[in-house]
Amino acid sequence: MRFAVLGAGSFGTAVANSLARRGLETVLWCRDPEQAQVIASVHRNPRHLKGYGLAPSLEATPDMAAALATASHVITAIPTQSLRDVLERVRGLPVEGKRFLSLSKGIEITTGLLPHRIFAEVLPGASLAAMSGPSHAEEVVRDLPTAVIAASEDLEVAMDWQARMNSPHFRVYTSGDVLGVEMGAAVKNVIAIAVGVACALELGDNARAALATRGLAEIMRLGVAMGANPLTLAGLAGVGDLMATCYSAHSRNFRFGLAVGRGKTPALAAEEVGEVVEGAHTVRALTAYARRAGIELPIAEGVFAFLYEGASLHEVIEGLLFREPKPENRPT
């Protein structure tokens, strides 16, 4: 058994390192040959998780064909907006019989598709599971306790990934609700941006808790409308990931919101974060879908307004505070 991890960002690096440290043959595919050379020679990623040493046995290569050639299990740790391009490259290689695990968290802007639907279009028939949950790379790479969920329409595939990925430090649960797992993973990034802004504006813990909780209501509302199981969204992929993303300095989406709230433009805020801010992309597809479907997502709409429509942060906050009073459990 051999693992190939496609994507040498923070989480791809952390997962690949975790597998290699357990003695499992693992190769990390990097887009950049120089990055691959540094990882292979000095066992550090020069761009991500710079302060952490990597397992000496972890291989790295810029050659995708070589990375996939002998791998039985393939993990894609690719930003959602780049996933289709990477899978198009994978499609041109012999991958029949390999099992795939997607770690992408977002919605494709051009199509409105979640990662598992992108897989279905580019690699139809692929044996696929999606994994998500509260799992900051900075903690996974340190072997701190982490719990996630692996979901597949074929439960045997989810259980196979559970068996491969589970360790004393990394607990994996299973689910058949791929849509729910990916929806929770995508939307919580948008909510985290709003929470980051609230923190920057020093609106207090009450506001932060209210945004996170009402953000969960938006995740539930949208997810159930699309066919997700609400229990999935109340679990690791929903509540769990939302809590970690809204309450941790490791969260790139939270840090992005913090920077925007302190007066930086979205472009400068993204540059400061130094990682892909999925929520800033996801909110575009998210609001477009919600408007077509007639689903109210006021927090997501607010994030979209100040990122892409020129609204001021104070206008957005005022708009949220002065919405029509409603019962908490009302559908909209």
Tab-separated table of C-alpha atoms in Angstrom:
chain	number	residue	atom	x	y	z
A	1	MET	CA	0.000	0.000	0.000
A	2	ARG	CA	1.309	3.436	-0.973
A	3	PHE	CA	-0.168	6.922	-0.581
A	4	ALA	CA	0.115	9.883	-2.933
A	5	VAL	CA	-0.873	13.293	-1.582
A	6	LEU	CA	-1.538	15.862	-4.297
A	7	GLY	CA	-0.973	19.368	-2.993
A	8	ALA	CA	1.851	20.635	-0.788
A	9	GLY	CA	-0.021	23.362	1.049
A	10	SER	CA	-0.334	23.335	4.822
A	11	PHE	CA	-2.917	20.577	5.168
A	12	GLY	CA	-1.562	18.379	2.393
A	13	THR	CA	1.878	18.602	3.976
A	14	ALA	CA	0.541	17.828	7.460
A	15	VAL	CA	-1.452	14.789	6.296
A	16	ALA	CA	1.411	13.435	4.188
A	17	ASN	CA	3.805	13.880	7.097
A	18	SER	CA	1.420	12.108	9.478
A	19	LEU	CA	1.200	9.093	7.173
A	20	ALA	CA	4.969	8.961	6.652
A	21	ARG	CA	5.671	9.178	10.390
A	22	ARG	CA	3.483	6.125	10.875
A	23	GLY	CA	5.767	4.195	8.543
A	24	LEU	CA	3.436	4.282	5.527
A	25	GLU	CA	4.998	4.840	2.115
A	26	THR	CA	3.940	8.348	1.123
A	27	VAL	CA	4.841	10.742	-1.685
A	28	LEU	CA	3.850	14.411	-1.753
A	29	TRP	CA	3.217	15.967	-5.157
A	30	CYS	CA	4.271	19.627	-5.421
A	31	ARG	CA	3.551	21.956	-8.330
A	32	ASP	CA	6.914	23.649	-7.829
A	33	PRO	CA	10.073	21.557	-8.471
A	34	GLU	CA	12.104	23.715	-6.073
A	35	GLN	CA	9.611	23.134	-3.269
A	36	ALA	CA	9.741	19.377	-3.886
A	37	GLN	CA	13.545	19.422	-3.855
A	38	VAL	CA	13.695	21.249	-0.505
A	39	ILE	CA	11.155	18.909	1.116
A	40	ALA	CA	13.019	15.851	-0.137
A	41	SER	CA	16.467	17.097	0.865
A	42	VAL	CA	16.054	19.022	4.141
A	43	HIS	CA	12.652	17.647	5.230
A	44	ARG	CA	10.954	21.008	5.596
A	45	ASN	CA	8.338	22.751	3.484
A	46	PRO	CA	9.825	26.136	2.502
A	47	ARG	CA	6.386	27.727	2.049
A	48	HIS	CA	4.019	26.181	4.583
A	49	LEU	CA	4.432	24.960	8.170
A	50	LYS	CA	7.954	26.351	7.995
A	51	GLY	CA	8.693	25.796	11.658
A	52	TYR	CA	8.093	22.052	11.568
A	53	GLY	CA	10.412	19.249	10.511
A	54	LEU	CA	8.962	16.559	8.263
A	55	ALA	CA	9.461	12.807	8.318
A	56	PRO	CA	12.727	11.858	6.559
A	57	SER	CA	10.874	9.036	4.789
A	58	LEU	CA	8.387	11.438	3.158
A	59	GLU	CA	9.082	11.616	-0.564
A	60	ALA	CA	8.321	14.691	-2.669
A	61	THR	CA	8.141	15.138	-6.425
A	62	PRO	CA	6.856	17.622	-9.028
A	63	ASP	CA	6.147	14.675	-11.365
A	64	MET	CA	2.478	13.767	-11.022
A	65	ALA	CA	2.797	10.607	-13.104
A	66	ALA	CA	5.588	9.365	-10.855
A	67	ALA	CA	3.608	10.241	-7.722
A	68	LEU	CA	0.566	8.289	-8.898
A	69	ALA	CA	2.317	5.384	-10.594
A	70	THR	CA	2.485	3.006	-7.640
A	71	ALA	CA	-0.031	4.641	-5.281
A	72	SER	CA	-3.070	2.654	-4.216
A	73	HIS	CA	-4.601	5.576	-2.302
A	74	VAL	CA	-4.626	9.177	-3.570
A	75	ILE	CA	-5.382	12.180	-1.351
A	76	THR	CA	-6.193	15.481	-3.053
A	77	ALA	CA	-5.357	18.490	-0.872
A	78	ILE	CA	-6.108	21.103	-3.515
A	79	PRO	CA	-7.918	24.464	-3.191
A	80	THR	CA	-11.397	24.052	-4.645
A	81	GLN	CA	-10.895	26.643	-7.388
A	82	SER	CA	-7.864	24.675	-8.658
A	83	LEU	CA	-9.279	21.179	-8.151
A	84	ARG	CA	-10.737	20.766	-11.640
A	85	ASP	CA	-7.434	21.653	-13.336
A	86	VAL	CA	-5.516	19.158	-11.201
A	87	LEU	CA	-8.080	16.404	-11.805
A	88	GLU	CA	-7.886	17.040	-15.552
A	89	ARG	CA	-4.185	16.195	-15.286
A	90	VAL	CA	-4.973	13.125	-13.203
A	91	ARG	CA	-7.505	11.968	-15.805
A	92	GLY	CA	-4.759	11.646	-18.388
A	93	LEU	CA	-2.892	9.114	-16.232
A	94	PRO	CA	-3.625	5.456	-15.418
A	95	VAL	CA	-5.634	5.714	-12.184
A	96	GLU	CA	-8.086	2.844	-12.535
A	97	GLY	CA	-8.557	0.998	-9.245
A	98	LYS	CA	-7.100	3.769	-7.084
A	99	ARG	CA	-9.069	5.174	-4.177
A	100	PHE	CA	-9.375	8.938	-3.778
A	101	LEU	CA	-9.866	11.100	-0.700
A	102	SER	CA	-10.772	14.767	-1.175
A	103	LEU	CA	-9.737	17.330	1.440
A	104	SER	CA	-11.005	20.368	-0.509
A	105	LYS	CA	-13.305	22.757	1.360
A	106	GLY	CA	-15.240	25.128	-0.858
A	107	ILE	CA	-17.592	25.645	-3.788
A	108	GLU	CA	-16.376	26.106	-7.364
A	109	ILE	CA	-17.201	29.667	-8.432
A	110	THR	CA	-17.787	28.975	-12.124
A	111	THR	CA	-20.172	26.041	-11.625
A	112	GLY	CA	-21.436	26.218	-8.037
A	113	LEU	CA	-20.288	22.617	-7.537
A	114	LEU	CA	-18.955	21.022	-4.371
A	115	PRO	CA	-15.709	19.012	-4.671
A	116	HIS	CA	-17.358	15.580	-4.978
A	117	ARG	CA	-19.403	16.841	-7.936
A	118	ILE	CA	-16.248	18.139	-9.607
A	119	PHE	CA	-14.781	14.647	-9.201
A	120	ALA	CA	-17.934	13.158	-10.739
A	121	GLU	CA	-17.582	15.377	-13.808
A	122	VAL	CA	-13.851	14.927	-14.361
A	123	LEU	CA	-13.268	11.394	-13.022
A	124	PRO	CA	-16.663	9.683	-13.319
A	125	GLY	CA	-16.782	6.402	-11.465
A	126	ALA	CA	-13.818	7.205	-9.227
A	127	SER	CA	-13.838	5.535	-5.819
A	128	LEU	CA	-14.126	8.657	-3.663
A	129	ALA	CA	-14.507	9.800	-0.083
A	130	ALA	CA	-14.420	13.334	1.326
A	131	MET	CA	-12.794	14.126	4.660
A	132	SER	CA	-13.472	17.166	6.810
A	133	GLY	CA	-13.747	18.351	10.389
A	134	PRO	CA	-11.892	20.599	12.855
A	135	SER	CA	-8.346	19.864	11.744
A	136	HIS	CA	-5.893	22.756	11.633
A	137	ALA	CA	-2.707	21.716	9.854
A	138	GLU	CA	-0.584	23.354	12.556
A	139	GLU	CA	-1.996	20.877	15.072
A	140	VAL	CA	-2.117	17.804	12.829
A	141	VAL	CA	1.594	18.204	12.065
A	142	ARG	CA	2.288	18.199	15.836
A	143	ASP	CA	0.232	15.035	16.386
A	144	LEU	CA	-2.230	16.871	18.626
A	145	PRO	CA	-5.563	15.047	19.061
A	146	THR	CA	-7.833	15.556	16.060
A	147	ALA	CA	-11.183	14.065	15.020
A	148	VAL	CA	-12.572	14.196	11.485
A	149	ILE	CA	-15.200	12.502	9.344
A	150	ALA	CA	-14.714	10.536	6.123
A	151	ALA	CA	-17.843	10.395	3.970
A	152	SER	CA	-18.621	8.373	0.875
A	153	GLU	CA	-21.735	7.250	-0.958
A	154	ASP	CA	-20.129	3.803	-0.720
A	155	LEU	CA	-19.726	3.191	3.012
A	156	GLU	CA	-17.075	0.532	2.380
A	157	VAL	CA	-14.902	3.217	0.784
A	158	ALA	CA	-15.373	5.500	3.802
A	159	MET	CA	-14.487	2.632	6.130
A	160	ASP	CA	-11.379	1.849	4.090
A	161	TRP	CA	-10.152	5.425	4.474
A	162	GLN	CA	-11.036	5.290	8.156
A	163	ALA	CA	-8.820	2.235	8.555
A	164	ARG	CA	-5.947	3.838	6.624
A	165	MET	CA	-6.046	7.278	8.267
A	166	ASN	CA	-7.012	6.437	11.842
A	167	SER	CA	-4.271	6.709	14.474
A	168	PRO	CA	-3.986	7.421	18.219
A	169	HIS	CA	-3.751	11.142	17.360
A	170	PHE	CA	-6.108	11.289	14.374
A	171	ARG	CA	-9.555	9.775	14.914
A	172	VAL	CA	-11.714	9.196	11.840
A	173	TYR	CA	-15.481	8.693	11.894
A	174	THR	CA	-17.517	7.626	8.854
A	175	SER	CA	-20.639	8.885	7.122
A	176	GLY	CA	-22.621	8.345	3.951
A	177	ASP	CA	-23.565	12.036	3.718
A	178	VAL	CA	-20.942	13.459	1.366
A	179	LEU	CA	-23.052	16.505	0.552
A	180	GLY	CA	-23.500	17.409	4.217
A	181	VAL	CA	-19.811	16.988	5.014
A	182	GLU	CA	-18.711	19.153	2.092
A	183	MET	CA	-21.421	21.769	2.638
A	184	GLY	CA	-20.441	22.260	6.268
A	185	ALA	CA	-16.785	22.507	5.267
A	186	ALA	CA	-17.489	25.145	2.633
A	187	VAL	CA	-19.942	27.484	4.346
A	188	LYS	CA	-18.174	27.686	7.715
A	189	ASN	CA	-15.290	29.493	5.987
A	190	VAL	CA	-17.623	32.339	5.043
A	191	ILE	CA	-18.960	32.605	8.588
A	192	ALA	CA	-15.400	32.687	9.955
A	193	ILE	CA	-14.658	35.765	7.847
A	194	ALA	CA	-17.611	37.542	9.463
A	195	VAL	CA	-16.454	36.518	12.941
A	196	GLY	CA	-12.954	37.788	12.186
A	197	VAL	CA	-14.367	41.160	11.180
A	198	ALA	CA	-16.409	41.327	14.393
A	199	CYS	CA	-13.283	40.650	16.448
A	200	ALA	CA	-11.335	43.348	14.620
A	201	LEU	CA	-14.102	45.850	15.306
A	202	GLU	CA	-14.101	44.802	18.990
A	203	LEU	CA	-17.814	44.043	18.973
A	204	GLY	CA	-17.353	41.642	21.897
A	205	ASP	CA	-17.757	37.974	22.707
A	206	ASN	CA	-21.542	38.189	22.550
A	207	ALA	CA	-21.460	39.302	18.923
A	208	ARG	CA	-18.869	36.681	18.056
A	209	ALA	CA	-21.012	33.929	19.573
A	210	ALA	CA	-24.138	35.263	17.881
A	211	LEU	CA	-22.471	35.333	14.468
A	212	ALA	CA	-21.146	31.793	14.844
A	213	THR	CA	-24.510	30.473	16.042
A	214	ARG	CA	-26.586	32.257	13.423
A	215	GLY	CA	-23.957	31.199	10.915
A	216	LEU	CA	-24.705	27.611	11.860
A	217	ALA	CA	-28.381	28.345	11.174
A	218	GLU	CA	-27.394	29.442	7.661
A	219	ILE	CA	-25.336	26.282	7.163
A	220	MET	CA	-28.294	24.183	8.313
A	221	ARG	CA	-30.812	26.090	6.197
A	222	LEU	CA	-28.792	25.774	3.023
A	223	GLY	CA	-27.594	22.236	3.661
A	224	VAL	CA	-31.058	20.835	4.364
A	225	ALA	CA	-32.453	22.613	1.293
A	226	MET	CA	-29.804	20.869	-0.810
A	227	GLY	CA	-30.500	17.463	0.733
A	228	ALA	CA	-27.932	17.201	3.532
A	229	ASN	CA	-28.656	15.378	6.775
A	230	PRO	CA	-28.987	17.980	9.572
A	231	LEU	CA	-27.278	15.562	11.973
A	232	THR	CA	-24.162	15.740	9.783
A	233	LEU	CA	-24.175	19.522	10.081
A	234	ALA	CA	-24.549	19.208	13.861
A	235	GLY	CA	-21.411	17.046	13.963
A	236	LEU	CA	-17.710	17.358	13.216
A	237	ALA	CA	-18.134	18.616	9.647
A	238	GLY	CA	-20.561	21.353	10.699
A	239	VAL	CA	-20.472	22.535	14.305
A	240	GLY	CA	-16.995	21.108	14.932
A	241	ASP	CA	-15.321	22.724	11.945
A	242	LEU	CA	-17.242	25.963	12.495
A	243	MET	CA	-15.998	26.233	16.091
A	244	ALA	CA	-12.387	25.595	15.143
A	245	THR	CA	-12.534	28.029	12.235
A	246	CYS	CA	-14.240	30.852	14.133
A	247	TYR	CA	-12.219	30.605	17.347
A	248	SER	CA	-8.630	29.931	16.288
A	249	ALA	CA	-5.750	32.102	15.144
A	250	HIS	CA	-4.755	29.167	12.916
A	251	SER	CA	-7.841	29.807	10.758
A	252	ARG	CA	-6.888	31.607	7.569
A	253	ASN	CA	-10.506	32.700	6.977
A	254	PHE	CA	-10.752	34.162	10.483
A	255	ARG	CA	-7.405	35.945	10.028
A	256	PHE	CA	-8.556	37.278	6.662
A	257	GLY	CA	-11.686	38.737	8.275
A	258	LEU	CA	-9.560	40.171	11.071
A	259	ALA	CA	-7.326	41.947	8.544
A	260	VAL	CA	-10.278	43.295	6.555
A	261	GLY	CA	-11.899	44.495	9.771
A	262	ARG	CA	-8.720	46.390	10.604
A	263	GLY	CA	-8.948	48.322	7.354
A	264	LYS	CA	-7.008	46.281	4.819
A	265	THR	CA	-8.403	45.720	1.356
A	266	PRO	CA	-9.393	42.114	0.583
A	267	ALA	CA	-6.357	41.795	-1.698
A	268	LEU	CA	-3.932	42.990	0.977
A	269	ALA	CA	-5.675	40.882	3.617
A	270	ALA	CA	-5.266	37.754	1.479
A	271	GLU	CA	-1.604	38.627	0.949
A	272	GLU	CA	-1.112	38.988	4.702
A	273	VAL	CA	-2.687	35.583	5.354
A	274	GLY	CA	-0.367	33.983	2.804
A	275	GLU	CA	-2.665	31.010	2.153
A	276	VAL	CA	-5.717	30.424	-0.027
A	277	VAL	CA	-8.737	31.987	1.703
A	278	GLU	CA	-11.462	29.615	0.506
A	279	GLY	CA	-14.289	31.564	2.123
A	280	ALA	CA	-13.608	34.645	0.007
A	281	HIS	CA	-14.176	32.547	-3.123
A	282	THR	CA	-16.949	30.341	-1.760
A	283	VAL	CA	-19.143	33.304	-0.797
A	284	ARG	CA	-19.553	34.220	-4.462
A	285	ALA	CA	-20.947	30.830	-5.470
A	286	LEU	CA	-22.849	30.526	-2.207
A	287	THR	CA	-24.789	33.765	-2.517
A	288	ALA	CA	-25.511	33.173	-6.202
A	289	TYR	CA	-27.053	29.784	-5.414
A	290	ALA	CA	-29.005	31.084	-2.421
A	291	ARG	CA	-30.490	33.944	-4.431
A	292	ARG	CA	-31.615	31.576	-7.189
A	293	ALA	CA	-33.137	29.200	-4.646
A	294	GLY	CA	-34.745	31.910	-2.522
A	295	ILE	CA	-32.795	30.949	0.620
A	296	GLU	CA	-31.971	33.685	3.139
A	297	LEU	CA	-28.297	33.799	4.151
A	298	PRO	CA	-27.912	37.254	5.730
A	299	ILE	CA	-24.416	36.733	7.134
A	300	ALA	CA	-23.093	35.312	3.865
A	301	GLU	CA	-24.805	38.154	1.986
A	302	GLY	CA	-23.124	40.627	4.317
A	303	VAL	CA	-19.686	39.126	3.676
A	304	PHE	CA	-20.331	39.258	-0.073
A	305	ALA	CA	-21.466	42.884	0.205
A	306	PHE	CA	-18.285	44.168	1.838
A	307	LEU	CA	-15.942	42.009	-0.236
A	308	TYR	CA	-17.473	42.509	-3.681
A	309	GLU	CA	-20.146	45.210	-3.648
A	310	GLY	CA	-18.316	48.044	-1.943
A	311	ALA	CA	-20.477	48.095	1.182
A	312	SER	CA	-18.860	49.424	4.337
A	313	LEU	CA	-18.483	47.127	7.319
A	314	HIS	CA	-20.692	49.396	9.398
A	315	GLU	CA	-23.432	49.287	6.738
A	316	VAL	CA	-23.340	45.500	6.787
A	317	ILE	CA	-23.445	45.304	10.590
A	318	GLU	CA	-26.315	47.770	10.729
A	319	GLY	CA	-28.174	45.740	8.117
A	320	LEU	CA	-27.833	42.591	10.233
A	321	LEU	CA	-28.892	44.310	13.459
A	322	PHE	CA	-31.962	45.960	11.982
A	323	ARG	CA	-33.404	42.921	10.219
A	324	GLU	CA	-37.032	42.072	10.982
A	325	PRO	CA	-37.301	40.350	14.394
A	326	LYS	CA	-38.118	36.635	14.038
A	327	PRO	CA	-38.435	33.475	16.137
A	328	GLU	CA	-35.074	31.713	16.379
A	329	ASN	CA	-36.347	28.477	14.850
A	330	ARG	CA	-38.168	30.086	11.922
A	331	PRO	CA	-36.903	28.559	8.613
A	332	THR	CA	-35.706	31.941	7.298
